[in-house]
Amino acid sequence: MCHHQKKGISRRKRAFRIVYGNWDKSFTALPLYMVALQQFNPKSVVEWKLEQSLGIPEFIFRYVFWAFKPAIDGFVHCRPVIFIDGTHVYGKYDIKMLIVVAVDANGSIFPSHFPFVPMKVRRLGHGF
């Protein structure tokens, strides 16, 4: 890789951090986002799992799951098959971002649940 390519990649990463922030700021803002989500979407479901290890003064993020109230209500009108798709969140945290979708009566995709889970998913409840 030549010097110009390395310089371009470095500038791209810097621009990305300026626009989207960094991992630590994003995870710090996540609880506030979830509080706002519940405040402005009453009866939506948010479930967290944080753990605290001995010798570490901070909590360790394990997973977050949320479903909007309209999606919960509409899910009963979907076909009895769900699809789960996900993407790896590369970087400092070893997690996957998933989306659970179903097919509604019109044959359209109906997003219903949005979990962030560890790369190695164990049984987390809610059918996962």
Short mmCIF file of C-alpha atoms in Angstrom, two decimals:
data_model
loop_
_atom_site.label_atom_id
_atom_site.label_comp_id
_atom_site.label_asym_id
_atom_site.label_seq_id
_atom_site.Cartn_x
_atom_site.Cartn_y
_atom_site.Cartn_z
CA MET A 1 0.00 0.00 0.00
CA CYS A 2 1.50 3.32 -1.00
CA HIS A 3 1.79 6.42 1.16
CA HIS A 4 -1.16 8.18 -0.54
CA GLN A 5 -3.48 5.23 0.12
CA LYS A 6 -2.50 5.08 3.80
CA LYS A 7 -3.02 8.81 4.12
CA GLY A 8 -6.44 8.55 2.48
CA ILE A 9 -7.53 5.71 4.78
CA SER A 10 -6.34 7.66 7.83
CA ARG A 11 -8.30 10.73 6.74
CA ARG A 12 -11.39 8.62 6.07
CA LYS A 13 -11.22 7.13 9.58
CA ARG A 14 -10.77 10.59 11.10
CA ALA A 15 -13.78 11.95 9.17
CA PHE A 16 -15.84 8.97 10.27
CA ARG A 17 -14.95 9.64 13.94
CA ILE A 18 -15.86 13.34 13.56
CA VAL A 19 -19.27 12.54 12.04
CA TYR A 20 -20.23 9.45 14.08
CA GLY A 21 -18.12 9.77 17.24
CA ASN A 22 -16.17 6.94 18.78
CA TRP A 23 -17.10 3.66 20.44
CA ASP A 24 -16.85 4.92 24.00
CA LYS A 25 -19.07 7.95 23.37
CA SER A 26 -21.61 5.83 21.52
CA PHE A 27 -21.89 3.27 24.32
CA THR A 28 -22.03 6.04 26.90
CA ALA A 29 -24.95 7.62 25.02
CA LEU A 30 -26.81 4.32 24.56
CA PRO A 31 -28.60 4.37 27.97
CA LEU A 32 -29.80 7.94 27.31
CA TYR A 33 -31.04 6.91 23.89
CA MET A 34 -32.98 3.99 25.39
CA VAL A 35 -34.54 6.24 28.05
CA ALA A 36 -35.62 8.67 25.31
CA LEU A 37 -36.92 5.76 23.23
CA GLN A 38 -39.16 4.63 26.10
CA GLN A 39 -40.22 8.19 26.95
CA PHE A 40 -41.32 9.03 23.40
CA ASN A 41 -42.62 5.54 22.58
CA PRO A 42 -44.71 4.56 25.60
CA LYS A 43 -45.12 0.83 26.27
CA SER A 44 -42.13 -0.03 24.09
CA VAL A 45 -39.98 -2.76 25.64
CA VAL A 46 -36.31 -2.27 26.52
CA GLU A 47 -34.33 -4.95 28.33
CA TRP A 48 -30.68 -4.62 29.39
CA LYS A 49 -28.12 -6.95 30.79
CA LEU A 50 -25.09 -5.42 32.49
CA GLU A 51 -22.63 -7.29 34.66
CA GLN A 52 -20.05 -6.13 37.13
CA SER A 53 -16.83 -8.07 37.59
CA LEU A 54 -14.64 -8.08 40.65
CA GLY A 55 -11.95 -5.45 40.49
CA ILE A 56 -13.64 -3.51 37.67
CA PRO A 57 -15.44 -0.36 38.84
CA GLU A 58 -17.61 -0.18 35.70
CA PHE A 59 -20.47 -2.34 34.48
CA ILE A 60 -19.85 -4.56 31.45
CA PHE A 61 -22.42 -4.37 28.66
CA ARG A 62 -23.81 -7.81 27.73
CA TYR A 63 -26.87 -7.07 25.60
CA VAL A 64 -29.76 -4.70 24.96
CA PHE A 65 -33.07 -5.67 23.37
CA TRP A 66 -35.84 -3.35 22.31
CA ALA A 67 -39.15 -3.55 20.52
CA PHE A 68 -41.43 -0.63 19.70
CA LYS A 69 -45.03 -0.85 20.93
CA PRO A 70 -46.54 -0.63 17.40
CA ALA A 71 -44.29 -3.51 16.33
CA ILE A 72 -45.39 -5.56 19.33
CA ASP A 73 -49.05 -4.90 18.52
CA GLY A 74 -48.61 -5.58 14.79
CA PHE A 75 -46.60 -8.76 15.24
CA VAL A 76 -49.76 -10.78 15.99
CA HIS A 77 -50.96 -10.07 12.43
CA CYS A 78 -47.81 -11.48 10.82
CA ARG A 79 -47.25 -14.91 9.35
CA PRO A 80 -45.92 -17.41 11.91
CA VAL A 81 -42.32 -17.32 10.62
CA ILE A 82 -39.60 -14.92 11.70
CA PHE A 83 -36.28 -14.08 10.10
CA ILE A 84 -33.19 -12.95 11.98
CA ASP A 85 -30.41 -11.08 10.27
CA GLY A 86 -27.39 -9.48 11.79
CA THR A 87 -24.12 -7.74 11.27
CA HIS A 88 -20.92 -7.80 13.25
CA VAL A 89 -20.03 -4.55 14.99
CA TYR A 90 -16.31 -4.42 14.35
CA GLY A 91 -14.01 -2.50 16.61
CA LYS A 92 -13.54 -2.34 20.33
CA TYR A 93 -16.71 -4.26 21.26
CA ASP A 94 -17.31 -7.87 20.31
CA ILE A 95 -21.05 -7.72 19.54
CA LYS A 96 -23.62 -8.31 16.81
CA MET A 97 -26.49 -6.04 15.89
CA LEU A 98 -29.52 -8.14 14.96
CA ILE A 99 -32.92 -7.38 13.48
CA VAL A 100 -35.89 -9.71 13.76
CA VAL A 101 -38.43 -9.40 10.98
CA ALA A 102 -41.61 -11.15 9.99
CA VAL A 103 -43.84 -10.98 6.95
CA ASP A 104 -47.15 -9.19 7.38
CA ALA A 105 -50.50 -9.97 5.74
CA ASN A 106 -49.58 -7.81 2.71
CA GLY A 107 -46.36 -9.77 2.15
CA SER A 108 -44.22 -6.87 3.34
CA ILE A 109 -41.27 -7.07 5.70
CA PHE A 110 -42.27 -6.17 9.25
CA PRO A 111 -39.34 -5.30 11.59
CA SER A 112 -40.19 -6.23 15.13
CA HIS A 113 -37.21 -6.59 17.52
CA PHE A 114 -33.74 -5.05 17.68
CA PRO A 115 -31.20 -6.80 19.90
CA PHE A 116 -27.48 -6.08 20.31
CA VAL A 117 -25.92 -9.33 21.53
CA PRO A 118 -22.47 -10.85 22.17
CA MET A 119 -20.75 -12.46 19.17
CA LYS A 120 -21.33 -15.88 20.72
CA VAL A 121 -25.06 -15.79 21.32
CA ARG A 122 -26.34 -17.87 24.20
CA ARG A 123 -29.99 -18.20 25.07
CA LEU A 124 -30.98 -14.66 26.08
CA GLY A 125 -34.72 -14.97 26.52
CA HIS A 126 -37.38 -13.64 24.12
CA GLY A 127 -36.72 -16.73 22.00
CA PHE A 128 -33.02 -15.97 21.38
#
